[in-house]
Tab-separated table of C-alpha atoms and ligand atoms in Angstrom:
chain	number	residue	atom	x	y	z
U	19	UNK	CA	-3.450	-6.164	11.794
U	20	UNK	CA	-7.019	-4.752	12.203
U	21	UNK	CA	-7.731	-7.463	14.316
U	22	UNK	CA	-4.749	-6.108	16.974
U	23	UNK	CA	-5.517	-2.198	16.643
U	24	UNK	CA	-2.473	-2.041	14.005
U	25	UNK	CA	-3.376	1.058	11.517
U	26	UNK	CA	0.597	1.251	9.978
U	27	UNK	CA	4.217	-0.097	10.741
U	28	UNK	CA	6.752	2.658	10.206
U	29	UNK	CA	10.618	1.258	9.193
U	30	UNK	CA	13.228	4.159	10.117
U	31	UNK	CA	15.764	3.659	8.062
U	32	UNK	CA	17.569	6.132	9.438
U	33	UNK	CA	21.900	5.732	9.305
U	34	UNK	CA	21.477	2.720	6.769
U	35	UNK	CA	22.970	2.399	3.820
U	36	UNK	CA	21.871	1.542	0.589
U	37	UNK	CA	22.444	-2.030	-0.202
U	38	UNK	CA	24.603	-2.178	-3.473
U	39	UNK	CA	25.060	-4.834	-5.703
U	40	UNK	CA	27.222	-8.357	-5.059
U	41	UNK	CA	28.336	-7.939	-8.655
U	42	UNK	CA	28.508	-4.919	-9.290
U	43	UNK	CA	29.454	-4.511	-13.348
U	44	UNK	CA	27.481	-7.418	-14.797
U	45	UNK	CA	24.517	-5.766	-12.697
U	46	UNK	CA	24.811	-2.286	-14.261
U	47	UNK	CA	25.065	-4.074	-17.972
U	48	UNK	CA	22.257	-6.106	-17.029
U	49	UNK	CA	20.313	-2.927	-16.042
U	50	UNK	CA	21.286	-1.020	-19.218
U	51	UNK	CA	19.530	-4.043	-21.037
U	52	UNK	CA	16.655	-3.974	-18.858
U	53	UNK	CA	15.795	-0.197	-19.352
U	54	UNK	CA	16.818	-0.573	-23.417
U	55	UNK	CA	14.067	-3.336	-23.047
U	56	UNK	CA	11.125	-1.345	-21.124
U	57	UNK	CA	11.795	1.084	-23.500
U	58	UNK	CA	11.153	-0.250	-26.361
U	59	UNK	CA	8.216	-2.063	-25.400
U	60	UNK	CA	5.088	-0.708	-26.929
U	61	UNK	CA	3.318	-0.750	-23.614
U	62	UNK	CA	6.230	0.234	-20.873
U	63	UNK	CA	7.975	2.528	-23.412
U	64	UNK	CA	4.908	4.706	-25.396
U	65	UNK	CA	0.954	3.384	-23.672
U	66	UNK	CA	1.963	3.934	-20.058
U	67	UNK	CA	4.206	7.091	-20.168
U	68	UNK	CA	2.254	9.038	-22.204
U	69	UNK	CA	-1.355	7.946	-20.843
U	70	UNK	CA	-0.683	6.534	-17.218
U	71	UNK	CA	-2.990	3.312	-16.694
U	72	UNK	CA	-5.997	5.157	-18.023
U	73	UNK	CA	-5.100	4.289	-21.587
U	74	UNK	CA	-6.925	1.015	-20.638
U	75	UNK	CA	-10.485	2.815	-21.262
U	76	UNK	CA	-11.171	3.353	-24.265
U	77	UNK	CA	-8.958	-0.401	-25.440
U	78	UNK	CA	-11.666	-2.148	-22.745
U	79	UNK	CA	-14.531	-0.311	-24.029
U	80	UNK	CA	-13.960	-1.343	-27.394
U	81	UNK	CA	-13.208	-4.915	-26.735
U	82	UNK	CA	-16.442	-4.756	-25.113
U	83	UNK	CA	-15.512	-5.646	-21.263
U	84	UNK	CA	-15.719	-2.026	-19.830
U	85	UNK	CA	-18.192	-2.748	-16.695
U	86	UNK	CA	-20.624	-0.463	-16.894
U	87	UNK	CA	-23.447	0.648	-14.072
U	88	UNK	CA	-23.139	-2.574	-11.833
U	89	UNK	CA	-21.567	-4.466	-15.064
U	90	UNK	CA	-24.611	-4.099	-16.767
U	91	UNK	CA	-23.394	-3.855	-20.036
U	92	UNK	CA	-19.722	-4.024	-21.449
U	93	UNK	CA	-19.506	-0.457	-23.456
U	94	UNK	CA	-20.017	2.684	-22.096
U	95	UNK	CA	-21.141	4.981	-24.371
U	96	UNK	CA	-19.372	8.764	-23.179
U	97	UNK	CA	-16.528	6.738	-22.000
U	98	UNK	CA	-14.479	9.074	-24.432
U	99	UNK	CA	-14.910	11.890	-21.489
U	100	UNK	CA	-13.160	9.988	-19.185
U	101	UNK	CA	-10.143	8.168	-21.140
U	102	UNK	CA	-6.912	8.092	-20.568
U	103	UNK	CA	-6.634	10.599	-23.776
U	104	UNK	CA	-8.821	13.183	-22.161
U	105	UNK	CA	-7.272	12.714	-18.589
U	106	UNK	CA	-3.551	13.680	-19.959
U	107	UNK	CA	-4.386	16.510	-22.039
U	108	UNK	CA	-6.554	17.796	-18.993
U	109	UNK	CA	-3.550	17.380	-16.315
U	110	UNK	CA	-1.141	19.194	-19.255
U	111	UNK	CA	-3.817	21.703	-19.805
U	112	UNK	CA	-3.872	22.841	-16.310
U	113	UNK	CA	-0.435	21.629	-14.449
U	114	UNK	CA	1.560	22.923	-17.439
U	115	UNK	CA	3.311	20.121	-19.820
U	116	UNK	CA	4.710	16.938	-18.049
U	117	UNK	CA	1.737	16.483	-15.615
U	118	UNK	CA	-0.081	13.996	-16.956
U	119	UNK	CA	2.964	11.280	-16.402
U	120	UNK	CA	6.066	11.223	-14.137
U	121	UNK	CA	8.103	8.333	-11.518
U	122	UNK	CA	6.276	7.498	-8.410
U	123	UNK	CA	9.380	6.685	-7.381
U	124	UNK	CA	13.104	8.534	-8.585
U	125	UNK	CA	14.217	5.411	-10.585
U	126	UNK	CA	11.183	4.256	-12.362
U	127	UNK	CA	11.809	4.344	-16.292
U	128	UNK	CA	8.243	3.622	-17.028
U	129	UNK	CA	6.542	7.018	-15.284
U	130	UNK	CA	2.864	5.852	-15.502
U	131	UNK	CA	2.180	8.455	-12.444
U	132	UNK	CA	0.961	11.796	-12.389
U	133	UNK	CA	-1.247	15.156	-10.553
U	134	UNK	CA	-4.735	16.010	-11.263
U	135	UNK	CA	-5.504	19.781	-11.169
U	136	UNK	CA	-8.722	21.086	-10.442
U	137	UNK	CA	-10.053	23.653	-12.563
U	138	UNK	CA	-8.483	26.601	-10.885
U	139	UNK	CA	-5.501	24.690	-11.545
U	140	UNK	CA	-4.971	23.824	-7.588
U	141	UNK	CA	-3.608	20.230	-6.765
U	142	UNK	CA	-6.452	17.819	-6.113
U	143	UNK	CA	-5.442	14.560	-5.885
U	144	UNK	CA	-2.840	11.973	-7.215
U	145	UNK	CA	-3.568	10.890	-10.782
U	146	UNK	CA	-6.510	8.790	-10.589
U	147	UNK	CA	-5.076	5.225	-12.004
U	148	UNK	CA	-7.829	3.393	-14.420
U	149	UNK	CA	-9.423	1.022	-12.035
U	150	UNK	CA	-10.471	4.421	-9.958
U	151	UNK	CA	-11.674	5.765	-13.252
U	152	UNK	CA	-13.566	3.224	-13.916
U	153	UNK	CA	-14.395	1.899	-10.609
U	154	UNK	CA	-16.281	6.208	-9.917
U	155	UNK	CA	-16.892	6.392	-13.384
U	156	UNK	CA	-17.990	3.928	-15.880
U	157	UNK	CA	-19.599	1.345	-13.118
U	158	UNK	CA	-21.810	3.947	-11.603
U	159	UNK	CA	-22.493	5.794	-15.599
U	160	UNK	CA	-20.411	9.100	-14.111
U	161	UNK	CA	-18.372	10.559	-17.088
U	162	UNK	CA	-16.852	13.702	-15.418
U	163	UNK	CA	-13.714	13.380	-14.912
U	164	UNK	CA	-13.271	16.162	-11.564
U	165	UNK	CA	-15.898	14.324	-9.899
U	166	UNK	CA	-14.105	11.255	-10.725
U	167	UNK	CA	-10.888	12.938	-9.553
U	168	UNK	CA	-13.036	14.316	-6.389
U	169	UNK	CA	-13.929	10.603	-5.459
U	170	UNK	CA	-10.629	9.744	-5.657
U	171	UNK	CA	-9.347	12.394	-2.687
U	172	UNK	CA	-12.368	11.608	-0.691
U	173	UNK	CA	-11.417	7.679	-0.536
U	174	UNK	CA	-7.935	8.405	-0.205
U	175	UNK	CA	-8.486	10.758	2.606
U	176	UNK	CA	-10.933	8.425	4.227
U	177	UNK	CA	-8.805	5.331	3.669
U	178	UNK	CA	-10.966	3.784	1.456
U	179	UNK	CA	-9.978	1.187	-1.456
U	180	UNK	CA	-11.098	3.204	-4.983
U	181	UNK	CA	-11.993	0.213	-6.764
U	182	UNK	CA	-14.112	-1.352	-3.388
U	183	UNK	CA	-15.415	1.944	-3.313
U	184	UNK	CA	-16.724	2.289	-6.706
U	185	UNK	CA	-17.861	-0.813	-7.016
U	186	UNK	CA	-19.833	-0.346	-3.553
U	187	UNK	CA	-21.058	2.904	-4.959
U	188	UNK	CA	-22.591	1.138	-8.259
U	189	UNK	CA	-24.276	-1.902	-6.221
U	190	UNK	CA	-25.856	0.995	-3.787
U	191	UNK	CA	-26.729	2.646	-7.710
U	192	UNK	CA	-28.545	-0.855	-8.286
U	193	UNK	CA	-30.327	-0.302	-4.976
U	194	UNK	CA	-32.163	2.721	-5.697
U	195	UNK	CA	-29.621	4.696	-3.143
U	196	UNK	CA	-28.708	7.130	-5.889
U	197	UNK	CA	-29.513	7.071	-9.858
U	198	UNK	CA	-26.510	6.080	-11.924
U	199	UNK	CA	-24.966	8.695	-13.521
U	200	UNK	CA	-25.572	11.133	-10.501
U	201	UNK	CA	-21.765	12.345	-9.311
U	202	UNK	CA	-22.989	14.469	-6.458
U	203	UNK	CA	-24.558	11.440	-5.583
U	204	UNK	CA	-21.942	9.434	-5.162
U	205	UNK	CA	-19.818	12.087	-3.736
U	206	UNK	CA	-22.358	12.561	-1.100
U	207	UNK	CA	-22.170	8.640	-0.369
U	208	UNK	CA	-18.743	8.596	0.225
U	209	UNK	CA	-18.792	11.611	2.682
U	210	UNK	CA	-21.431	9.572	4.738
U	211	UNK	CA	-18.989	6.975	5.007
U	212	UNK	CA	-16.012	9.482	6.026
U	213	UNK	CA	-19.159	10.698	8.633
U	214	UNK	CA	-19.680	7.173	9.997
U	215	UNK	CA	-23.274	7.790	9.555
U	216	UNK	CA	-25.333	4.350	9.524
U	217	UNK	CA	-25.562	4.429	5.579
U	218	UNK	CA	-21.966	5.208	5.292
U	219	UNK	CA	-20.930	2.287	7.984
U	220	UNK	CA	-23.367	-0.544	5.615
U	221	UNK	CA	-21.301	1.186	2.607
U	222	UNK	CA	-17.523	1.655	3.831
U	223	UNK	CA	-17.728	-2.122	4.695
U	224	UNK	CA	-17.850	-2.774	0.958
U	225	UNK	CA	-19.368	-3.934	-1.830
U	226	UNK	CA	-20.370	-7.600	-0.178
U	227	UNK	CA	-22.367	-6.144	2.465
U	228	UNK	CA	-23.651	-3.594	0.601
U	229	UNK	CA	-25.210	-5.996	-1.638
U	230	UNK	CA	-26.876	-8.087	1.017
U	231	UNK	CA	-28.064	-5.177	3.410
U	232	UNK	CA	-30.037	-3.949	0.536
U	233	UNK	CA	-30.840	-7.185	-1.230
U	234	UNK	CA	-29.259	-7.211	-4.544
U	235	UNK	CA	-28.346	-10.308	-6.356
U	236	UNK	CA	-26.314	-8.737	-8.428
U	237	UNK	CA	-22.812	-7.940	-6.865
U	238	UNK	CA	-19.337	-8.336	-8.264
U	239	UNK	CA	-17.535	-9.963	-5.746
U	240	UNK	CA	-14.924	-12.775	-5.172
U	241	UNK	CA	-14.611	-13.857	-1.590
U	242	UNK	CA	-15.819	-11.083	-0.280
U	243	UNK	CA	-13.255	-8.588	-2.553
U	244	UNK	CA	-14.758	-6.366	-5.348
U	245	UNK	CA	-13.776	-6.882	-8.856
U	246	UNK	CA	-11.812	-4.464	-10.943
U	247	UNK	CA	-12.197	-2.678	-14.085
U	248	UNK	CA	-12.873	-5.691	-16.825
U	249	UNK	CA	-15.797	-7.858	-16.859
U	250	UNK	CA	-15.101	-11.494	-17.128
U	251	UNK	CA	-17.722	-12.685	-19.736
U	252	UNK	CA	-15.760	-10.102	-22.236
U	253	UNK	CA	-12.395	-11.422	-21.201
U	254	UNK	CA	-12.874	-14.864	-19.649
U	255	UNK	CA	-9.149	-15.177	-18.581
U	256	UNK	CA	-9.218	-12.353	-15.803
U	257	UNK	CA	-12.588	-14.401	-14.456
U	258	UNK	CA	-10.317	-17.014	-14.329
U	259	UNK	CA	-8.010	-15.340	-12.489
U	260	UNK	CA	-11.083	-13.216	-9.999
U	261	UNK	CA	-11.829	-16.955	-8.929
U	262	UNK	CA	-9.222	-18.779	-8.273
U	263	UNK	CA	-6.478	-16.306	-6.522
U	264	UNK	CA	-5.743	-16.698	-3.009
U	265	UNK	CA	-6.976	-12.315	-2.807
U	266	UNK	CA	-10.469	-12.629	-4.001
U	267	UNK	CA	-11.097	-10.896	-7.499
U	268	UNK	CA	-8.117	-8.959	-7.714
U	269	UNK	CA	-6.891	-8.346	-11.482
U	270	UNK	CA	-2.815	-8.103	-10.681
U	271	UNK	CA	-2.703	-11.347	-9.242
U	272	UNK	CA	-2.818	-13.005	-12.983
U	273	UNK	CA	-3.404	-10.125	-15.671
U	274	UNK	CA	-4.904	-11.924	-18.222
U	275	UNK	CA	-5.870	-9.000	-20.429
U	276	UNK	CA	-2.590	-9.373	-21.926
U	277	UNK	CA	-3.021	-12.420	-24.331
U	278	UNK	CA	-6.993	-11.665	-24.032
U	279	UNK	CA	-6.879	-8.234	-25.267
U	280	UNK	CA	-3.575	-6.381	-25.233
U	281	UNK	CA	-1.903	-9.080	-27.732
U	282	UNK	CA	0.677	-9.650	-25.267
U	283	UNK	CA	3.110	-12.758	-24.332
U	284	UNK	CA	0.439	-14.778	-26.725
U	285	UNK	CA	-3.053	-14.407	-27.998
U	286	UNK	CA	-6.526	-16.421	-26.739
U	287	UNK	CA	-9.874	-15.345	-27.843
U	288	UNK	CA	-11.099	-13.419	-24.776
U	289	UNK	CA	-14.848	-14.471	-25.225
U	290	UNK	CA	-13.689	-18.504	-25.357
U	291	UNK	CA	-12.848	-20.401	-22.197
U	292	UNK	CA	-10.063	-21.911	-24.366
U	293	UNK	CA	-6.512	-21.530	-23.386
U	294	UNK	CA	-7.786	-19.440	-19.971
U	295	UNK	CA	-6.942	-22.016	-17.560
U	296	UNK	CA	-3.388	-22.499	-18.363
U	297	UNK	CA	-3.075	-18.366	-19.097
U	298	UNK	CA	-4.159	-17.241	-15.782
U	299	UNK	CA	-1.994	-20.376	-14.235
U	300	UNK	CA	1.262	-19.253	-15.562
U	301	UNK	CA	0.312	-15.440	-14.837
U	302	UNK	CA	-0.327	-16.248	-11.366
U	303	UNK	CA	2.743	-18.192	-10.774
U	304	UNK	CA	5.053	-15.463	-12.715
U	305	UNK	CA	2.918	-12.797	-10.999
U	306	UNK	CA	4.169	-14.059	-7.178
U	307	UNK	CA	7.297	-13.754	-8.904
U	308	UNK	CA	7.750	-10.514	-9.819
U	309	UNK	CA	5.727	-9.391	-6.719
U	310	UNK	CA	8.485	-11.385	-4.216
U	311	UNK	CA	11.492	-8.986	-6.135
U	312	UNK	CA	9.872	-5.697	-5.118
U	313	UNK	CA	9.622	-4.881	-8.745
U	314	UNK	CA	6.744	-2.777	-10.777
U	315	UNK	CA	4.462	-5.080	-11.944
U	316	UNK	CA	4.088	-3.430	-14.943
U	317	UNK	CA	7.528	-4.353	-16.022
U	318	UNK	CA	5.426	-7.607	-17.070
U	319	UNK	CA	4.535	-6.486	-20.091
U	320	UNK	CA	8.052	-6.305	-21.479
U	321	UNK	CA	9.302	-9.497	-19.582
U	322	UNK	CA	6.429	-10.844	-21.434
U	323	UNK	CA	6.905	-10.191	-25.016
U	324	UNK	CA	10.697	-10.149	-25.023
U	325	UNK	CA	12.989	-12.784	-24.341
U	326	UNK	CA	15.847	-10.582	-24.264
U	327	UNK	CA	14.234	-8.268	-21.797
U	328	UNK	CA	13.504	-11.602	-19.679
U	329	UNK	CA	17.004	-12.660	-19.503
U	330	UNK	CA	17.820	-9.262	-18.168
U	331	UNK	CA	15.486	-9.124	-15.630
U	332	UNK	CA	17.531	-12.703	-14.324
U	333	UNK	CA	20.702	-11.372	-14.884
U	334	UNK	CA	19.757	-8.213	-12.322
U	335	UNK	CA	18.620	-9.967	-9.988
U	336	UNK	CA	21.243	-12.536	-10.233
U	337	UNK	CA	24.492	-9.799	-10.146
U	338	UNK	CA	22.651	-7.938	-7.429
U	339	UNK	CA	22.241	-11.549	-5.165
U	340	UNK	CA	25.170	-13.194	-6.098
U	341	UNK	CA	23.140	-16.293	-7.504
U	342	UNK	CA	22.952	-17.417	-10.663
U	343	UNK	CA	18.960	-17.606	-11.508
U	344	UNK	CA	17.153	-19.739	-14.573
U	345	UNK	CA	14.145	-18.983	-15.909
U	346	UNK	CA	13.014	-22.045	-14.212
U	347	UNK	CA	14.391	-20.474	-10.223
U	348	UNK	CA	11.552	-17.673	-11.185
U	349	UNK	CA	8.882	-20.356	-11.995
U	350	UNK	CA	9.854	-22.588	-8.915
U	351	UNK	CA	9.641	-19.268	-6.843
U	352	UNK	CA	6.173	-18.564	-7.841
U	353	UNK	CA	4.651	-22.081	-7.259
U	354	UNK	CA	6.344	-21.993	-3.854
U	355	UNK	CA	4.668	-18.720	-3.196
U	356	UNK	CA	0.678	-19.543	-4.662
U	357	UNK	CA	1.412	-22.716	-2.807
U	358	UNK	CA	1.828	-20.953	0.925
U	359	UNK	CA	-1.192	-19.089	0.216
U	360	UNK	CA	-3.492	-21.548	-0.863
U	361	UNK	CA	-2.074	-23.448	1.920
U	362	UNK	CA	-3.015	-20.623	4.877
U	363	UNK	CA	-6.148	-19.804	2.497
U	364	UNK	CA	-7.555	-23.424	3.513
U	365	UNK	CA	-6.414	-23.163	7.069
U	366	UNK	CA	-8.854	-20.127	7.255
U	367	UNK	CA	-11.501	-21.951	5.859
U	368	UNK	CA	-11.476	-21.417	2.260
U	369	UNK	CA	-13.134	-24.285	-0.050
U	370	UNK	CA	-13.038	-24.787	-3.578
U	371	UNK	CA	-16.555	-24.097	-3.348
U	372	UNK	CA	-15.028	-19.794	-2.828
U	373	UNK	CA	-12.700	-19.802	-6.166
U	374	UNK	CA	-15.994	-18.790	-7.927
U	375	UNK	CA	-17.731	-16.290	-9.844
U	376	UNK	CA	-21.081	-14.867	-8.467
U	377	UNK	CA	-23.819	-17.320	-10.379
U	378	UNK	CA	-25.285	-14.165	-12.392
U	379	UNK	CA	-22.110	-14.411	-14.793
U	380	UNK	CA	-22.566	-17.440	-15.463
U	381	UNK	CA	-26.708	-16.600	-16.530
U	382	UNK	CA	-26.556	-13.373	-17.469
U	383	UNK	CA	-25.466	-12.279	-20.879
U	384	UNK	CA	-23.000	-9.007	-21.639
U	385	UNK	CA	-23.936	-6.784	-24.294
U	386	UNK	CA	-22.718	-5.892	-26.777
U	387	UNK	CA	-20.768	-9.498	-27.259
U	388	UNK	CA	-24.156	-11.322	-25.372
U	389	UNK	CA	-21.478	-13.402	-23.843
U	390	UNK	CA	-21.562	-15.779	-20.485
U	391	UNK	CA	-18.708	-16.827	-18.341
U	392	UNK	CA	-17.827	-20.253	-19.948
U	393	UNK	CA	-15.000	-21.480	-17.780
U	394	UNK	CA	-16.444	-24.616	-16.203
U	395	UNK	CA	-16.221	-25.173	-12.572
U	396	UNK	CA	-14.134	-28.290	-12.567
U	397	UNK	CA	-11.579	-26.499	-14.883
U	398	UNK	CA	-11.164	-23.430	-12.130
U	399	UNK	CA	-10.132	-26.233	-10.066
U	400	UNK	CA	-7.176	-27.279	-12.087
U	401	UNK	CA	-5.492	-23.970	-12.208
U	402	UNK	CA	-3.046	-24.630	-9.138
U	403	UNK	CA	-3.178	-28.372	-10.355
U	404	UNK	CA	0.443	-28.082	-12.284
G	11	SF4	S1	6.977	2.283	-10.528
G	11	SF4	FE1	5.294	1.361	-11.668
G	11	SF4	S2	3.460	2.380	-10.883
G	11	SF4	FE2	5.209	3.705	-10.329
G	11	SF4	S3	5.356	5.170	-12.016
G	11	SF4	FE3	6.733	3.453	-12.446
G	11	SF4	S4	5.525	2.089	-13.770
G	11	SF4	FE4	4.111	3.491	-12.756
């Protein structure tokens, strides 16, 4: 689309209907179970609702894979400033009680969303989600939350990707551009790439560039794409998953913090490469899954844990088709999917050789677990090998 001059396509859906269900009783039942079962989930039904994403901070700080200043170190220290606790009770504080969580959409159940006030109490910008907390805050040592929030309206307005931003941001830190820590700094940064000044076009083109404009060896990237808000030597499963999918290191393409860290659908040791391989597998292929249905991904972690809650999910989409699907149907759907993409992945030119970490994960150890990325090479190349 960039390629052609293509900035958005706009569907007017203007005089259509709503499609409705082929059957339409067993599909409400099935959705009564559904919503019983993201409900009840300790993740879908108490962690995202009352916290939005940010709860994630201060779990991945203490499991010790919060990337901190350039993934540096995996713990960082004022993170407390910047958690999802902090973040609610701020947006309450100021937006009056309910704005720390509510729908993006009207029939979302889960309501992980929410508005960040400044301190006049003015709109600022959409809650930022915890990969933009992290990505602004932790990764370039800023604990302050409005310039956090700040960053987040700046890349929004600008167009920019929070997490390629941040991660751009703590690379340029690494540089000697600005000193970590410094948030009017890094706001200043991002305005020069909203300017289209020369810094600000070597920046907005990421954290890849970045990284070899200025020299540094040490930037978190998987073909080409910025990593997210968990380091891979303190939970080797995402790592996994950063090197191997089609997207370059993108964390929802296989979210192996559940069984790592979360204690969800299973449980690995997160600083072992045992168990990783087949983990981020079956996450990718049940990932394209979910993603091909239009659902939230973040129904996953109920789907996950409860078998009941599974069968629902089948038995919606089934009385809204008109087909009856297996658990089995989902799986085959997901291997088709990975499959097309690895398939026009190596058309472009992508090699084996790309489903890697950068080398300085595999040297460098992570305190405060002094932990390397163990996954060998030969076992990344399995994980589409089912
Ligand atoms: S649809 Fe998903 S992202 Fe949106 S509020 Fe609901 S759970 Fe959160």
């Amino acid at each position: 689309m960039g390629s052609k001059g293509v900035k958005a396509i706009v569907v007017d859906d203007a005089g259509c209907a709503v499609r409705s269900p082929k059957n339409a009783d067993p599909f409400k039942e099935a959705n009564k179970a559904f919503v019983a079962g993201l409900r009840k989930h300790g993740v879908t039904g108490q962690g995202l609702p009352t916290y939005g994403t940010n709860v994630l901070t201060n779990v991945i700080n203490e499991a010790g894979a919060y990337p901190t200043k350039n993934f540096m170190w995996g713990r960082f220290d004022t993170c407390a400033k910047i958690s999802g606790e902090t973040q609610a009770e701020t947006e309450n504080t100021r937006g009056g009680e309910g704005s720390a969580t509510h729908g993006c959409h009207r029939g979302c159940v889960i309501r992980c969303s929410g508005t960040y006030y400044d301190k006049d109490g003015h709109y600022l910008t959409k809650q930022p989600e915890y990969e933009t907390v992290w990505a602004h805050g932790g990764n370039c040592g800023i604990d302050d939350l409005d310039a956090i929030a700040m960053l987040d309206r700046l890349d929004d307005d600008y167009g920019l990707d929070t997490i390629e931003m941040g991660a751009t941001i703590g690379v340029a830190m690494e540089a000697g551009i600005a000193k970590f820590g410094d948030a009017q700094a890094a706001i200043n940064l991002v305005k020069e790439v909203g300017k289209g000044t020369p810094l600000g076009r070597i920046l907005g083109n990421g954290a890849a560039v970045t990284g070899r404009v200025f020299g540094i060896e040490r930037v978190p990237v998987v073909k080409g794409q910025a990593m997210p808000a968990y380091d891979p030597r303190g939970i080797q499963g995402i790592g996994v998953t950063y090197a191997t999918t089609t997207q370059g290191a993108d964390h929802t393409a296989g979210y192996a913090v559940t069984a790592n860290v979360l204690g969800v659908g299973g449980s690995v040791n997160p600083l072992k490469p045992e168990g990783q391989i087949e983990l981020s597998r079956n996450l990718q292929i049940a990932t394209a899954a979910i993603d091909s249905t239009g659902m939230c991904l973040f129904i996953a972690f109920a789907i996950l844990d409860q078998p009941d809650t599974f069968q629902a999910l089948l038995d919606l989409l089934g009385s809204f088709t008109g087909q009856k699907l297996t658990g089995d149907d989902v799986v085959g759907l997901g291997k088709s999917i990975l499959k097309m993409e690895r398939e026009f992945n190596q058309k472009a030119g992508f090699t084996k050789e790309m489903d890697r970490l950068p080398g300085y994960f595999k040297k460098e150890k992570l305190p405060p677990h002094d932990v390397i990325f163990m996954v060998k090479d030969e076992d990344l190349d399995q994980v589409f090998n089912w």
